Amino acid sequence: MDTTTIEGPGGRLQLLYSLPSPSATATTTTKPPILFVHGTMCSARDYAFFLPYLASRGFPAYALSVRGHGGSQEQSFLVKMLFTTADSWAQDIAAALSYVAARHPDADRPPVLGGHSLGGGRVASRA
């Protein structure tokens, strides 16, 4: 599992990821990438066990830490609790989704989104 950061509208965003190995896919995979979004007070680390498992089955797998969570741009507790909005989560998810889609132009489908708790609600609102 690896880590990268991307620039989001509210600052630096952390993405954890695992990519299929050549032995798992025989060629470049066309399976869609999967992007997970955590819940409140959690982080991308919640998906640390899932990412390598999915990659071993040929799926590029990513997990996002939205602003103020995990290794993403720090925010004070007050800002995180009072001023982080559903819209700011949606902006961070959109930035990560654009990054993931651009890294996998040969995928046969757009990225698959998954989430739990507030992350699940934000993902569902994109449907």
Backbone as a ProteinNet text record, in pm:
[ID]
protein_1_A
[PRIMARY]
MDTTTIEGPGGRLQLLYSLPSPSATATTTTKPPILFVHGTMCSARDYAFFLPYLASRGFPAYALSVRGHGGSQEQSFLVKMLFTTADSWAQDIAAALSYVAARHPDADRPPVLGGHSLGGGRVASRA
[TERTIARY]
85.2	0	89.7	49.4	126.5	39.8	105.7	38.1	81.1	-13.4	17.9	-69	-35	-119.6	-154.2	-273.6	-318.3	-367.5	-374.8	-427.9	-579	-648.9	-793.9	-830.1	-956.2	-998.9	-972.2	-961.1	-935.8	-795.3	-707.3	-569.9	-531.2	-424.5	-367.2	-459.7	-479.5	-562	-477	-490.7	-417.4	-498.7	-430.5	-488.4	-398	-454.5	-384.4	-427.1	-337.7	-375.9	-294	-353.9	-287.6	-326.3	-226.4	-250.2	-224.5	-295.9	-273.8	-129.8	-72.7	60.7	46.3	150.7	141.9	104.4	148.7	114.6	-33.4	-98.1	-240.6	-329.9	-279.2	-364.9	-315.8	-192.7	-129.4	-105.5	-194.2	-174.8	-228.1	-229.1	-288.3	-436.3	-480.1	-619.6	-714.9	-831.6	-938.2	-1049.4	-1026	-1125.8	-1131.2	-1249	-1260.8	-1188.3	-1130.3	-1073.1	-1184.7	-1150.3	-1245.8	-1193	-1278.7	-1242.4	-1332.9	-1271.1	-1344.8	-1335.1	-1444.2	-1449.7	-1492.3	-1415.3	-1437.8	-1551.6	-1581.8	-1682	-1618.9	-1701.6	-1656.1	-1554.3	-1449.8	-1343	-1264.7	-1269.9	-1195.4	-1095.9	-1041.2	-945.3	-936.9	-855.2	-831.8	-777.4	-709.8	-653.2	-760.3	-884.4	-992.6	-1000.2	-946.1	-954.3	-821.3	-727.1	-592.2	-591.5	-683	-685.7	-757.1	-849.8	-926.5	-847.8	-765.5	-697.5	-608.3	-517.6	-434.7	-517.4	-622.8	-708	-770.4	-827.3	-889.8	-786.1	-669.2	-563.2	-519.3	-517	-477	-579	-697.8	-802.3	-816.3	-718.3	-713.8	-777.2	-824.8	-889.1	-791.1	-766.2	-691.8	-778.5	-724.1	-805	-745.5	-831.1	-790.4	-879.5	-824.2	-902.5	-860.7	-958.4	-937.7	-950.9	-861.3	-881.4	-924.2	-1048.7	-1096.3	-1025.3	-1037.9	-967.5	-994.6	-886.6	-896.8	-894.5	-875.7	-874.8	-748.8	-703.2	-588.3	-468.3	-403.5	-285.9	-317.3	-443.3	-480.7	-457.4	-479.7	-457.3	-519.7	-439.7	-487.3	-588.7	-683.3	-778	-793.4	-822.8	-847.4	-975.4	-987.2	-1106.7	-1231.5	-1224	-1338.2	-1378.9	-1282.1	-1312.5	-1370.4	-1309.2	-1355.5	-1499.9	-1533.1	-1666.2	-1773.3	-1736.3	-1837.7	-1844.6	-1733.7	-1731.2	-1706.5	-1687	-1674.9	-1816.4	-1845.7	-1981.7	-1988.7	-2109.3	-2129.1	-2071.5	-2079.6	-2025.5	-1872.8	-1806.3	-1660.2	-1619.2	-1693.3	-1666.4	-1687.6	-1794.6	-1823.2	-1711.2	-1656.9	-1546	-1421.8	-1392	-1275.1	-1292.9	-1412.2	-1440.2	-1426.5	-1477.4	-1467.3	-1321.5	-1237.9	-1095.5	-1028.2	-1057.1	-998.4	-1049.4	-1175.8	-1235.7	-1171.9	-1148.7	-1082.6	-941.6	-869.1	-732.7	-732.1	-818.3	-824.2	-863.8	-964.8	-1009.4	-898.1	-823.4	-715	-601.7	-581.1	-474.9	-512.6	-640.2	-686.8	-774.8	-718.8	-799.4	-845.6	-780.9	-818.6	-924.7	-970.9	-1073.6	-1200.7	-1267.8	-1388.4	-1511.3	-1499.2	-1608.8	-1549.8	-1630.4	-1580.1	-1549.6	-1476.6	-1446.4	-1572.5	-1559.1	-1665.6	-1640.8	-1744.8	-1733.2	-1794.2	-1729.5	-1782.5	-1751.8	-1833	-1807.3	-1890.2	-1858	-1938.2	-1968.1	-2075	-2118.2	-2134.6	-2078.6	-2094.8	-2034	-1924.7	-1865.3	-1961.5	-2036.2	-2136.6	-2247.3	-2287.8	-2390.7	-2344	-2220	-2164	-2149.1	-2106.9	-2094.3	-2231.9	-2331.2	-2466.7	-2524.1	-2487.5	-2540.6	-2484.2	-2374.5	-2317.6	-2390.2	-2466.3	-2533.5	-2647
-117	0	123.2	221.8	345	464.9	578.5	703.7	812	896	1015.3	1128.9	1249.7	1364.6	1436.9	1491.8	1572.6	1705.9	1805	1934.7	1935.5	1962.8	1977.1	2123	2156.2	2295.6	2354	2268.2	2315.8	2286.1	2242.8	2210.4	2069.6	2021.8	1891	1777.7	1678	1561.2	1434.9	1347.4	1221	1111.8	1035.5	916.1	797.8	693.4	565.5	483.7	399.3	319.4	192.1	95.4	-29.1	-55.2	-83.9	-110.9	-257.6	-312.7	-452.6	-473.4	-584.4	-617.9	-681.4	-675.2	-738.9	-887.1	-956.1	-1098.4	-1119.5	-1020	-1033.4	-1011.3	-939	-902.6	-953.9	-996.9	-1044.5	-930.4	-834.7	-714.6	-596.3	-480.6	-364.1	-391.1	-367.8	-397.8	-296.3	-344.3	-254.3	-249.3	-316.1	-310.4	-168.1	-125	13.1	32.3	149.4	178.3	196	172.3	186.3	293.9	388	495.5	488.1	475.7	470.4	603.8	639.4	762.1	724.8	768.5	735.6	817.3	787	861	969	1039.3	1146.1	1094.3	1174.4	1144.8	1018.5	976.1	858.4	903.3	809.6	844.6	733.1	755.3	654.5	525.5	534.1	415.2	311.4	353.4	257.8	149.7	178	84.5	15.3	25.2	-28.4	-177.5	-253.8	-398	-430.1	-345.4	-371.2	-341.9	-237.5	-192.8	-301	-363.9	-469.4	-589.4	-620.9	-733.4	-707	-588.9	-555.4	-548.9	-494.4	-487.5	-627.5	-721.1	-858.4	-924.9	-868.3	-919	-833.4	-746.3	-670.1	-532.8	-488.5	-356.8	-254.4	-143.7	-34.9	20.2	26.3	61.3	182.2	278.4	403.9	432.5	507	556.4	700.9	786.7	930.4	967.7	1055	1125.1	1266.9	1302.3	1437.5	1538.9	1666	1771.7	1761.9	1781	1775.3	1635.2	1534.1	1395	1325.2	1225.9	1146.7	1234	1206.9	1281.8	1400.3	1438.3	1553.8	1683.3	1795.2	1928	1937.6	1979.2	1991.9	2105.1	2084	2188.4	2181.2	2293.1	2290.3	2210.7	2160.1	2084.2	2169.9	2297.2	2387.6	2402.5	2424.2	2437.9	2307.6	2196.3	2066.5	2039.3	2071.8	2039.5	2141.3	2268.4	2371.3	2423.4	2415.6	2479.9	2384.7	2258.3	2161.4	2124.1	2144.8	2123.6	2001.4	1959.8	1850.9	1890.8	2018.9	2066.9	2054.5	2080.7	2067.3	1920.8	1829.1	1686.1	1652.5	1703.5	1675.5	1728.7	1845.4	1901.4	1813.2	1765.1	1678.1	1546.2	1490.9	1365.5	1387.6	1499.3	1529	1541.7	1605.9	1619.3	1482.6	1397.2	1262.8	1179.8	1191.7	1116.7	1156.2	1283.7	1330.1	1273.8	1274.6	1221.3	1072.5	996.9	851.4	819.8	886.7	861	891.3	998.8	1035.7	933.2	867.4	766	635	615.6	488.7	513.6	574.3	606	482.7	368	246.3	163.2	208.8	133.7	125.9	11	-7.6	61.7	116.3	189.7	301.9	400.5	505.3	446.8	521.1	470.6	436.6	334.2	291.7	361.8	419.3	487.2	402.8	402.4	333.8	416.6	403.9	478.4	426.4	474	437.5	563.5	557.3	667.5	793.8	905.9	1028.8	1014.3	939	914.3	841.4	747.2	676.2	768.9	860.3	957.1	1050.9	1096	1185.6	1112.5	986.6	906.1	884.7	852.6	829.3	955.6	1071.3	1195.8	1224.7	1159	1175.9	1091.1	992.5	899.6	966.5
0	0	0	-78.2	-91.5	-55.2	-39.2	-5.3	-102.8	-140.1	-218.3	-166.7	-205	-172.4	-302.1	-303.7	-417	-361.9	-447.5	-405.8	-424.5	-317.2	-322.3	-302.9	-312.8	-299.2	-160.5	-58.6	77	124.7	35.3	73.8	32.4	92.7	60.6	107.1	19.1	50.8	42	138.8	140.3	72.2	-13.1	-74.4	-44.2	11.2	21.4	-98.6	-149.9	-266.2	-276.7	-343.1	-382	-526.2	-606.5	-748.3	-778.5	-875.8	-912.8	-960.3	-921.5	-971	-1108	-1189.5	-1322.1	-1313.5	-1209.1	-1197.1	-1166.3	-1105.5	-1071.8	-1193	-1292.3	-1405.3	-1539.9	-1547.2	-1670.7	-1769.5	-1776.6	-1859.4	-1779.9	-1841.1	-1775.2	-1751.4	-1630.8	-1597.2	-1659.7	-1697.1	-1741.2	-1636.7	-1523.8	-1416.2	-1361.9	-1319.7	-1271.9	-1139	-1119.4	-988.5	-886.3	-760.8	-650.6	-556.6	-517.8	-425.5	-303.2	-185.6	-59.7	13.4	82	161.6	303.6	400.5	542.1	602.9	727.1	802.6	889.3	965.1	1052.8	1153.6	1174.8	1270.6	1236	1112.4	1066.8	960	885.1	780.1	676.8	576.8	473	533.2	646.1	711.6	746.5	755.7	783.3	676.5	559.1	446.4	417.7	510.1	487.8	455.4	510	482.1	351	310.3	188.5	61	64.9	-57.2	-118.3	-41.8	-101.7	-148.6	-75.7	-115.1	-252.4	-270.1	-398.8	-510.9	-481.2	-582.5	-624.8	-531	-565.7	-657.3	-665.9	-755.5	-881.1	-904.1	-1028.2	-1025.5	-909.4	-899.1	-841.5	-910.9	-848.7	-734.4	-613.6	-496.6	-424.3	-392.3	-329.9	-209.4	-113.1	0.3	26	41.9	61	207.6	254.8	381.9	345.7	376.8	345.4	434.7	399.3	473.7	623.5	699.9	845.4	903.1	820.9	866.2	815.8	890.5	847.7	816.3	702.8	661.5	572.5	562.4	479.9	556.1	488.1	545.4	684.4	781.6	919.4	933.2	1020.3	1058.6	1209.1	1271	1414.7	1441.3	1561.6	1598.3	1578.3	1614.9	1600.9	1454.2	1366.8	1223.9	1170.4	1208.3	1159	1201.5	1324.1	1375.8	1335.8	1325.3	1301.6	1158.3	1085.8	954.6	838.3	865.4	756.9	715	588.6	538.9	448.7	420.2	324.1	189.2	156.5	29.6	25.9	138.9	139.6	123.3	183.7	161.8	14.2	-44.7	-186.4	-275.7	-243.4	-321.1	-311.6	-191.7	-173.4	-248.3	-242	-313.9	-464.2	-514	-657.5	-700.7	-618.6	-651.8	-657.5	-559.5	-557.9	-674.6	-703.6	-814.5	-947.7	-967.9	-1090.8	-1101.3	-990	-988.1	-1021.9	-956.2	-977.3	-1121.5	-1173.2	-1310.9	-1411.2	-1388	-1479.4	-1478	-1365.5	-1356.5	-1424	-1454.8	-1511.9	-1634.2	-1738.9	-1857.4	-1934.7	-1914.2	-1987.1	-1915.9	-1800.2	-1727.3	-1811.1	-1803.7	-1885	-1826.7	-1705.6	-1640.6	-1556.6	-1521.3	-1432.1	-1294	-1211.1	-1077.2	-998	-915.9	-825	-691.6	-633.3	-504.6	-394.3	-279	-161.9	-38.6	63.3	185.4	300.3	421	537.6	618.8	694.2	778.8	692.9	734.6	656.6	517.5	505.7	373.9	282	336	256.7	210.4	297.4	259.7	150.6	161.7	59.7	-73.1	-68.2	-190.3	-252.9	-170.5	-221.8	-285.5	-233.8	-289.9	-428.9	-466.4	-600.8	-703.6	-658.4	-751	-825.7
[MASK]
+++++++++++++++++++++++++++++++++++++++++++++++++++++++++++++++++++++++++++++++++++++++++++++++++++++++++++++++++++++++++++++++

